Coordinates of N, CA and C in Angstrom, one line a residue:
M17 N 8.7 -35.3 -23.9 CA 7.2 -35.5 -24.1 C 6.7 -36.9 -23.8
P18 N 7.5 -38.0 -24.2 CA 7.1 -39.3 -23.9 C 6.9 -39.5 -22.3
G19 N 7.9 -38.9 -21.6 CA 7.8 -39.0 -20.1 C 6.6 -38.4 -19.6
L20 N 6.2 -37.2 -20.2 CA 4.9 -36.5 -19.7 C 3.7 -37.4 -20.1
Q21 N 3.7 -38.0 -21.2 CA 2.6 -38.9 -21.6 C 2.5 -40.0 -20.7
T22 N 3.6 -40.6 -20.3 CA 3.6 -41.7 -19.3 C 3.0 -41.3 -18.0
K23 N 3.4 -40.1 -17.5 CA 2.8 -39.6 -16.3 C 1.3 -39.4 -16.4
I24 N 0.9 -38.8 -17.5 CA -0.6 -38.7 -17.7 C -1.3 -40.0 -17.7
S25 N -0.7 -41.0 -18.3 CA -1.3 -42.4 -18.3 C -1.4 -42.9 -16.9
E26 N -0.3 -42.8 -16.1 CA -0.3 -43.3 -14.8 C -1.3 -42.6 -13.9
L27 N -1.4 -41.3 -14.1 CA -2.4 -40.5 -13.3 C -3.8 -40.9 -13.6
K28 N -4.1 -41.2 -14.9 CA -5.4 -41.6 -15.3 C -5.7 -43.0 -14.8
R29 N -4.7 -43.9 -14.8 CA -4.9 -45.2 -14.3 C -5.2 -45.2 -12.7
S30 N -4.6 -44.2 -12.1 CA -4.8 -44.1 -10.6 C -6.2 -43.5 -10.3
G31 N -7.0 -43.1 -11.3 CA -8.4 -42.7 -11.1 C -8.5 -41.2 -11.0
K32 N -7.5 -40.4 -11.3 CA -7.6 -39.0 -11.1 C -8.3 -38.4 -12.3
Q33 N -9.1 -37.3 -12.0 CA -9.8 -36.6 -13.1 C -8.8 -35.7 -13.9
N34 N -9.3 -35.3 -15.0 CA -8.4 -34.4 -15.9 C -8.0 -33.2 -15.2
S35 N -8.9 -32.6 -14.4 CA -8.6 -31.3 -13.7 C -7.5 -31.6 -12.7
D36 N -7.6 -32.7 -12.0 CA -6.5 -33.0 -11.0 C -5.2 -33.3 -11.7
I37 N -5.3 -34.0 -12.8 CA -4.0 -34.3 -13.6 C -3.3 -33.0 -14.0
I38 N -4.1 -32.1 -14.5 CA -3.6 -30.8 -15.0 C -3.0 -30.1 -13.8
E39 N -3.7 -30.1 -12.7 CA -3.2 -29.3 -11.5 C -1.9 -29.9 -11.0
N40 N -1.8 -31.3 -11.0 CA -0.6 -32.0 -10.5 C 0.6 -31.7 -11.4
L41 N 0.4 -31.8 -12.7 CA 1.4 -31.6 -13.6 C 1.9 -30.1 -13.6
K42 N 1.0 -29.2 -13.4 CA 1.4 -27.8 -13.3 C 2.2 -27.5 -12.1
K43 N 1.9 -28.2 -11.0 CA 2.7 -28.1 -9.8 C 4.1 -28.6 -10.0
E44 N 4.3 -29.6 -10.9 CA 5.6 -30.2 -11.2 C 6.4 -29.3 -12.1
G45 N 5.8 -28.2 -12.6 CA 6.5 -27.3 -13.4 C 6.2 -27.4 -14.9
Y46 N 5.2 -28.2 -15.3 CA 4.9 -28.3 -16.7 C 3.9 -27.1 -17.1
K47 N 4.1 -26.6 -18.3 CA 3.3 -25.6 -18.8 C 2.0 -26.2 -19.4
S48 N 0.9 -25.4 -19.4 CA -0.4 -25.9 -19.9 C -0.2 -26.3 -21.4
Q49 N 0.6 -25.6 -22.2 CA 0.8 -25.9 -23.6 C 1.4 -27.3 -23.7
E50 N 2.4 -27.6 -22.8 CA 3.0 -28.9 -22.9 C 2.0 -30.0 -22.5
I51 N 1.2 -29.7 -21.5 CA 0.2 -30.7 -21.1 C -0.8 -30.9 -22.3
Y52 N -1.2 -29.8 -22.9 CA -2.1 -29.9 -24.0 C -1.5 -30.8 -25.1
D53 N -0.3 -30.5 -25.5 CA 0.3 -31.3 -26.6 C 0.4 -32.7 -26.2
A54 N 0.8 -33.0 -25.0 CA 1.0 -34.4 -24.5 C -0.4 -35.2 -24.6
M55 N -1.4 -34.5 -24.1 CA -2.7 -35.1 -24.1 C -3.3 -35.3 -25.6
S56 N -2.9 -34.3 -26.4 CA -3.4 -34.4 -27.8 C -2.7 -35.6 -28.5
N57 N -1.4 -35.8 -28.3 CA -0.6 -36.9 -28.8 C -1.2 -38.2 -28.3
Q58 N -1.5 -38.2 -27.0 CA -2.0 -39.4 -26.4 C -3.4 -39.8 -26.9
E59 N -4.2 -38.8 -27.2 CA -5.6 -39.1 -27.8 C -5.4 -39.6 -29.2
N60 N -4.4 -39.0 -29.9 CA -4.2 -39.5 -31.3 C -3.8 -41.0 -31.3
S61 N -2.9 -41.3 -30.3 CA -2.5 -42.7 -30.2 C -3.6 -43.6 -29.8
Y62 N -4.5 -43.1 -28.9 CA -5.7 -43.9 -28.6 C -6.6 -44.1 -29.8
S63 N -6.8 -43.1 -30.6 CA -7.7 -43.3 -31.8 C -7.1 -44.3 -32.8
D64 N -5.7 -44.3 -32.8 CA -5.1 -45.3 -33.8 C -5.3 -46.7 -33.3
L65 N -5.4 -46.9 -31.9 CA -5.6 -48.3 -31.4 C -7.0 -48.6 -31.1
T66 N -8.0 -47.8 -31.5 CA -9.4 -48.0 -31.2 C -9.9 -49.3 -32.0
P67 N -10.5 -50.3 -31.3 CA -10.9 -51.4 -32.1 C -12.1 -51.1 -32.9
P68 N -12.4 -51.9 -34.0 CA -13.5 -51.6 -34.9 C -14.8 -51.8 -34.2
T69 N -15.8 -51.0 -34.6 CA -17.1 -51.1 -34.0 C -17.8 -52.4 -34.5
P70 N -18.8 -52.8 -33.8 CA -19.5 -54.0 -34.3 C -20.0 -53.9 -35.7
S71 N -20.4 -52.8 -36.2 CA -20.9 -52.6 -37.5 C -19.7 -52.8 -38.5
E72 N -18.5 -52.3 -38.1 CA -17.4 -52.5 -39.0 C -16.9 -53.9 -39.0
E73 N -17.0 -54.6 -37.9 CA -16.5 -56.0 -37.8 C -17.3 -56.9 -38.5
F74 N -18.7 -56.8 -38.5 CA -19.6 -57.7 -39.1 C -20.2 -57.3 -40.4
G75 N -19.8 -56.1 -40.8 CA -20.3 -55.6 -42.1 C -21.6 -54.8 -41.9
S76 N -22.2 -54.4 -43.0 CA -23.4 -53.5 -42.9 C -24.7 -54.3 -42.8
G77 N -24.6 -55.6 -42.7 CA -25.8 -56.4 -42.6 C -26.2 -57.1 -43.8
Q78 N -25.5 -57.0 -44.9 CA -25.8 -57.7 -46.1 C -25.5 -59.2 -45.9
G79 N -26.4 -60.1 -46.4 CA -26.2 -61.5 -46.4 C -26.6 -62.1 -45.1
L80 N -27.2 -61.3 -44.2 CA -27.6 -61.9 -42.9 C -28.7 -62.9 -43.0
D81 N -29.6 -62.7 -44.0 CA -30.8 -63.6 -44.2 C -30.3 -64.9 -44.6
D82 N -29.2 -65.0 -45.4 CA -28.7 -66.3 -45.8 C -28.0 -67.1 -44.7
E83 N -27.4 -66.3 -43.8 CA -26.6 -67.0 -42.7 C -27.4 -67.2 -41.5
Q84 N -28.7 -66.8 -41.4 CA -29.5 -66.9 -40.2 C -29.6 -68.4 -39.7
P85 N -29.8 -69.4 -40.5 CA -29.9 -70.8 -40.0 C -28.6 -71.2 -39.4
Q86 N -27.5 -70.8 -40.0 CA -26.2 -71.2 -39.5 C -25.9 -70.5 -38.2
M87 N -26.3 -69.2 -38.1 CA -26.0 -68.4 -36.9 C -26.9 -68.9 -35.8
A88 N -28.1 -69.3 -36.1 CA -29.0 -69.8 -35.1 C -28.4 -71.1 -34.5
Q89 N -27.8 -71.9 -35.3 CA -27.2 -73.1 -34.8 C -26.0 -72.8 -33.9
E90 N -25.2 -71.7 -34.4 CA -24.0 -71.4 -33.6 C -24.3 -70.7 -32.3
E91 N -25.5 -70.1 -32.2 CA -25.9 -69.4 -31.0 C -26.1 -70.4 -29.8
T92 N -26.4 -71.6 -30.2 CA -26.5 -72.6 -29.1 C -25.2 -73.0 -28.5
N93 N -24.1 -72.8 -29.3 CA -22.7 -73.1 -28.8 C -22.0 -71.9 -28.2
F94 N -22.4 -70.7 -28.6 CA -21.7 -69.5 -28.1 C -22.7 -68.5 -27.4
I95 N -22.2 -67.9 -26.4 CA -23.1 -66.8 -25.7 C -23.1 -65.6 -26.6
Q96 N -24.2 -65.1 -26.8 CA -24.4 -63.9 -27.6 C -23.7 -62.7 -26.9
P97 N -22.7 -62.0 -27.5 CA -22.0 -60.9 -26.9 C -23.0 -59.7 -26.6
Q98 N -22.7 -59.0 -25.5 CA -23.5 -57.8 -25.2 C -23.1 -56.7 -26.1
K99 N -24.1 -55.8 -26.4 CA -23.9 -54.7 -27.2 C -23.4 -53.5 -26.4
F100 N -22.2 -52.9 -26.9 CA -21.6 -51.7 -26.2 C -21.6 -50.6 -27.2
P101 N -21.6 -49.4 -26.8 CA -21.4 -48.3 -27.7 C -20.1 -48.3 -28.4
A102 N -20.0 -47.7 -29.5 CA -18.7 -47.7 -30.3 C -17.6 -47.1 -29.4
P103 N -16.5 -47.9 -29.2 CA -15.4 -47.4 -28.4 C -14.8 -46.1 -28.9
S104 N -14.9 -46.0 -30.2 CA -14.2 -44.8 -30.8 C -14.8 -43.5 -30.3
R105 N -16.1 -43.5 -29.9 CA -16.7 -42.3 -29.4 C -16.2 -41.9 -28.0
I106 N -15.9 -42.8 -27.2 CA -15.5 -42.5 -25.8 C -14.2 -41.7 -25.8
P107 N -13.1 -42.1 -26.5 CA -11.9 -41.3 -26.5 C -12.1 -39.9 -27.1
A108 N -13.0 -39.9 -28.1 CA -13.3 -38.6 -28.8 C -13.9 -37.6 -27.8
R109 N -14.9 -38.1 -27.1 CA -15.6 -37.2 -26.1 C -14.6 -36.9 -25.0
Q110 N -13.9 -37.8 -24.6 CA -12.9 -37.6 -23.5 C -11.9 -36.6 -24.0
G111 N -11.4 -36.7 -25.2 CA -10.5 -35.8 -25.8 C -11.0 -34.4 -25.9
I112 N -12.3 -34.2 -26.2 CA -12.8 -32.9 -26.2 C -12.8 -32.3 -24.8
E113 N -13.2 -33.1 -23.8 CA -13.2 -32.6 -22.5 C -11.8 -32.2 -22.0
D114 N -10.8 -33.0 -22.4 CA -9.4 -32.7 -22.1 C -9.0 -31.4 -22.7
M115 N -9.3 -31.3 -24.0 CA -8.9 -30.1 -24.7 C -9.6 -28.8 -24.1
E116 N -10.9 -29.0 -23.7 CA -11.6 -27.8 -23.0 C -10.9 -27.5 -21.7
E117 N -10.5 -28.5 -20.9 CA -9.9 -28.2 -19.6 C -8.5 -27.5 -19.9
I118 N -7.7 -28.1 -20.8 CA -6.4 -27.5 -21.1 C -6.6 -26.1 -21.6
A119 N -7.5 -25.9 -22.5 CA -7.7 -24.5 -23.1 C -8.1 -23.6 -21.9
E120 N -9.0 -24.0 -21.0 CA -9.3 -23.1 -19.9 C -8.1 -22.8 -19.0
S121 N -7.2 -23.9 -18.9 CA -6.0 -23.7 -18.1 C -5.0 -22.7 -18.8
I122 N -4.9 -22.8 -20.1 CA -4.0 -21.9 -20.9 C -4.6 -20.5 -20.8
I123 N -5.9 -20.3 -20.9 CA -6.5 -19.0 -20.8 C -6.3 -18.4 -19.4
S124 N -6.4 -19.3 -18.4 CA -6.2 -18.8 -17.0 C -4.8 -18.4 -16.8
E125 N -3.8 -19.2 -17.4 CA -2.4 -18.8 -17.3 C -2.1 -17.4 -18.0
K126 N -2.7 -17.3 -19.2 CA -2.5 -16.0 -19.9 C -3.1 -14.8 -19.2
I127 N -4.3 -15.1 -18.6 CA -4.9 -14.0 -17.8 C -4.0 -13.6 -16.6
D128 N -3.5 -14.7 -15.9 CA -2.6 -14.4 -14.8 C -1.3 -13.7 -15.2
E129 N -0.7 -14.1 -16.4 CA 0.4 -13.3 -16.9 C 0.1 -11.9 -17.2
L130 N -1.1 -11.7 -17.8 CA -1.6 -10.3 -18.2 C -1.8 -9.5 -16.9
N131 N -2.4 -10.1 -15.9 CA -2.6 -9.4 -14.6 C -1.2 -9.1 -14.0
L132 N -0.3 -10.0 -14.1 CA 1.1 -9.7 -13.5 C 1.7 -8.6 -14.3
N133 N 1.6 -8.6 -15.6 CA 2.2 -7.5 -16.4 C 1.5 -6.2 -16.1
I134 N 0.2 -6.2 -15.9 CA -0.5 -5.0 -15.5 C 0.0 -4.5 -14.1
N135 N 0.1 -5.4 -13.2 CA 0.6 -5.0 -11.9 C 2.0 -4.5 -11.9
D136 N 2.9 -5.1 -12.8 CA 4.2 -4.6 -12.9 C 4.2 -3.2 -13.5
F137 N 3.3 -3.0 -14.5 CA 3.2 -1.7 -15.1 C 2.7 -0.6 -14.1
N138 N 1.7 -1.0 -13.3 CA 1.2 -0.1 -12.3 C 2.3 0.3 -11.3
M139 N 3.1 -0.8 -10.9 CA 4.2 -0.5 -9.9 C 5.2 0.4 -10.6
W140 N 5.5 0.2 -11.9 CA 6.5 1.0 -12.6 C 6.0 2.4 -12.7
K141 N 4.7 2.5 -13.0 CA 4.1 3.9 -13.1 C 4.1 4.6 -11.8
E142 N 3.7 3.9 -10.7 CA 3.8 4.5 -9.4 C 5.2 4.9 -9.0
K143 N 6.1 4.1 -9.3 CA 7.5 4.4 -8.9 C 8.0 5.6 -9.7
T144 N 7.7 5.6 -11.0 CA 8.1 6.7 -11.9 C 7.4 8.0 -11.4
T145 N 6.1 7.9 -11.0 CA 5.4 9.1 -10.5 C 6.1 9.6 -9.3
T146 N 6.5 8.7 -8.4 CA 7.1 9.1 -7.1 C 8.5 9.8 -7.4
E147 N 9.2 9.2 -8.3 CA 10.5 9.7 -8.6 C 10.4 11.1 -9.3
M148 N 9.4 11.3 -10.2 CA 9.2 12.5 -10.8 C 8.8 13.6 -9.8
E149 N 8.0 13.2 -8.8 CA 7.5 14.1 -7.8 C 8.7 14.5 -6.9
A150 N 9.6 13.5 -6.6 CA 10.8 13.9 -5.9 C 11.7 14.8 -6.6
V151 N 11.9 14.6 -7.9 CA 12.7 15.5 -8.8 C 12.1 16.9 -8.8
K152 N 10.7 17.0 -8.9 CA 10.0 18.2 -8.9 C 10.3 19.0 -7.6
Q153 N 10.2 18.3 -6.5 CA 10.4 18.9 -5.2 C 11.9 19.4 -5.0
E154 N 12.8 18.6 -5.6 CA 14.2 19.0 -5.5 C 14.4 20.3 -6.3
I155 N 13.8 20.3 -7.5 CA 13.9 21.5 -8.4 C 13.4 22.7 -7.7
L156 N 12.2 22.6 -7.0 CA 11.6 23.7 -6.3 C 12.5 24.1 -5.1
R157 N 13.1 23.1 -4.4 CA 14.0 23.5 -3.3 C 15.2 24.3 -3.8
I158 N 15.8 23.8 -4.9 CA 17.0 24.5 -5.5 C 16.6 25.9 -6.0
R159 N 15.4 26.0 -6.6 CA 14.9 27.3 -7.0 C 14.7 28.3 -5.9
S160 N 14.1 27.8 -4.8 CA 13.9 28.6 -3.6 C 15.3 29.0 -3.0
H161 N 16.2 28.1 -3.0 CA 17.6 28.4 -2.5 C 18.2 29.5 -3.3
L162 N 18.1 29.4 -4.6 CA 18.7 30.4 -5.5 C 18.0 31.7 -5.3
E163 N 16.7 31.7 -5.2 CA 16.0 33.0 -5.0 C 16.4 33.6 -3.7
N164 N 16.6 32.8 -2.6 CA 17.1 33.4 -1.3 C 18.5 33.9 -1.4
L165 N 19.3 33.2 -2.2 CA 20.7 33.6 -2.3 C 20.8 34.9 -3.1
Q166 N 19.9 35.0 -4.2 CA 19.9 36.2 -5.0 C 19.4 37.4 -4.1
A167 N 18.4 37.2 -3.3 CA 17.9 38.2 -2.5 C 18.9 38.7 -1.4
S168 N 19.6 37.7 -0.9 CA 20.7 38.0 0.1 C 21.8 38.8 -0.6
M169 N 22.2 38.4 -1.8 CA 23.3 39.2 -2.5 C 22.8 40.6 -2.8
L170 N 21.6 40.7 -3.3 CA 21.0 42.0 -3.6 C 21.0 42.9 -2.3
G171 N 20.6 42.3 -1.2 CA 20.6 43.0 0.1 C 22.0 43.5 0.5
K172 N 23.0 42.6 0.3 CA 24.3 43.0 0.7 C 24.9 44.1 -0.3
V173 N 24.5 44.0 -1.6 CA 24.9 45.0 -2.5 C 24.3 46.4 -2.1
E174 N 23.0 46.3 -1.7 CA 22.3 47.5 -1.3 C 23.0 48.1 0.0
D175 N 23.3 47.2 0.9 CA 24.0 47.7 2.1 C 25.3 48.3 1.8
Y176 N 26.1 47.7 0.9 CA 27.4 48.2 0.5 C 27.2 49.6 -0.2
R177 N 26.2 49.7 -1.1 CA 26.0 51.0 -1.7 C 25.6 52.0 -0.7
K178 N 24.8 51.7 0.3 CA 24.4 52.6 1.3 C 25.6 53.0 2.2
S179 N 26.5 52.0 2.4 CA 27.7 52.3 3.2 C 28.6 53.3 2.5
I180 N 28.8 53.0 1.2 CA 29.6 53.9 0.4 C 29.0 55.3 0.4
S181 N 27.7 55.4 0.3 CA 27.1 56.7 0.3 C 27.3 57.4 1.6
D182 N 27.2 56.7 2.7 CA 27.4 57.3 4.0 C 28.8 57.7 4.2
V183 N 29.8 56.9 3.7 CA 31.2 57.4 3.7 C 31.4 58.6 3.0
N184 N 30.8 58.7 1.8 CA 30.9 59.9 1.0 C 30.4 61.2 1.7
I185 N 29.3 61.0 2.4 CA 28.7 62.1 3.2 C 29.7 62.5 4.3
E186 N 30.2 61.5 5.0 CA 31.1 61.8 6.1 C 32.4 62.5 5.6
V187 N 32.9 62.0 4.5 CA 34.1 62.6 3.9 C 33.8 64.1 3.5
K188 N 32.7 64.3 2.9 CA 32.4 65.7 2.6 C 32.2 66.6 3.8
T189 N 31.6 66.0 4.8 CA 31.4 66.8 6.1 C 32.8 67.1 6.7
L190 N 33.7 66.0 6.7 CA 35.0 66.2 7.3 C 35.8 67.2 6.5
S191 N 35.6 67.2 5.2 CA 36.3 68.1 4.4 C 35.9 69.6 4.7
K192 N 34.6 69.8 4.9 CA 34.2 71.1 5.2 C 34.7 71.6 6.6
V193 N 34.7 70.6 7.5 CA 35.2 70.9 8.9 C 36.7 71.3 8.8
L194 N 37.5 70.5 8.1 CA 38.9 70.8 7.9 C 39.1 72.1 7.3
E195 N 38.3 72.4 6.3 CA 38.4 73.6 5.6 C 38.2 74.8 6.5
K196 N 37.2 74.7 7.4 CA 37.0 75.8 8.3 C 38.1 75.9 9.4
I197 N 38.7 74.7 9.7 CA 39.8 74.8 10.7 C 41.1 75.3 10.1
L198 N 41.4 74.8 8.9 CA 42.7 75.1 8.2 C 42.8 76.5 7.8
Q199 N 41.7 77.1 7.4 CA 41.8 78.5 6.9 C 42.2 79.5 8.0
P200 N 41.7 79.5 9.2 CA 42.2 80.3 10.2 C 43.6 80.0 10.6
L201 N 43.9 78.7 10.6 CA 45.2 78.2 11.0 C 46.3 78.7 10.0
T202 N 45.9 78.7 8.7 CA 46.8 79.2 7.7 C 47.1 80.7 7.9
E203 N 46.1 81.4 8.2 CA 46.2 82.9 8.4 C 47.0 83.2 9.6
N204 N 46.9 82.3 10.6 CA 47.7 82.5 11.9 C 49.2 82.3 11.6
V205 N 49.4 81.2 10.8 CA 50.8 80.9 10.4 C 51.4 82.0 9.6
K206 N 50.7 82.6 8.7 CA 51.2 83.7 7.9 C 51.5 84.9 8.8
E207 N 50.6 85.2 9.8 CA 50.8 86.3 10.7 C 52.0 86.1 11.6
L208 N 52.2 84.8 12.0 CA 53.3 84.5 12.8 C 54.6 84.7 12.1
S209 N 54.6 84.3 10.8 CA 55.8 84.5 9.9 C 56.1 86.0 9.8
R210 N 55.1 86.8 9.6 CA 55.4 88.3 9.5 C 56.0 88.8 10.8
I211 N 55.4 88.4 11.9 CA 55.9 88.9 13.2 C 57.4 88.5 13.4
T212 N 57.7 87.2 13.0 CA 59.1 86.7 13.1 C 60.0 87.5 12.3
E213 N 59.6 87.9 11.1 CA 60.5 88.7 10.2 C 60.7 90.1 10.8
R214 N 59.7 90.6 11.4 CA 59.9 92.0 12.1 C 60.8 91.9 13.2
L215 N 60.8 90.9 14.0 CA 61.6 90.8 15.1 C 63.1 90.6 14.7
K216 N 63.3 90.0 13.6 CA 64.7 89.8 13.1 C 65.3 91.1 12.7
K217 N 64.5 92.0 12.3 CA 65.0 93.3 11.8 C 65.3 94.2 13.0

């Protein structure tokens, strides 16, 4: 903090305005709160070193009538000092301006941080929405694939059932044909057996 106060004093002596001082210090990496504290401490030290006002130095004016002859004589030997405003008012006014500029800077920083957080939230929201949409599309793709697979399996089962039915029909037809063929053949075999027996006799 003393180093920061020294920098502030050097910048003020170089003729820079408070806004320029704040901007330069922020570029060097100092936070607005640090600058605020340093300037506050500096203003407090200024107020402690403020010289007394003319009214405080010479009193409230009591006894001036008694000392006027002596003062009139001394005025011939000394140059009458010029009247200046109370020095204590200048640092106070300057301190108020410093505090206002620092407060504005702090508010600006907080607004920037808030905007950054809002932007981060919007980016996170957009990313999450994109990912959810991708997951949704993947679920729909898997669902469509399963439906196609189910339809294909049902089609194959239906084809198999139809094939079995066709085989049954063909077997029945073949059975009837064989029955028609075997019956005469059996009768012929029996007849042949009888003829063979007769020839043996």
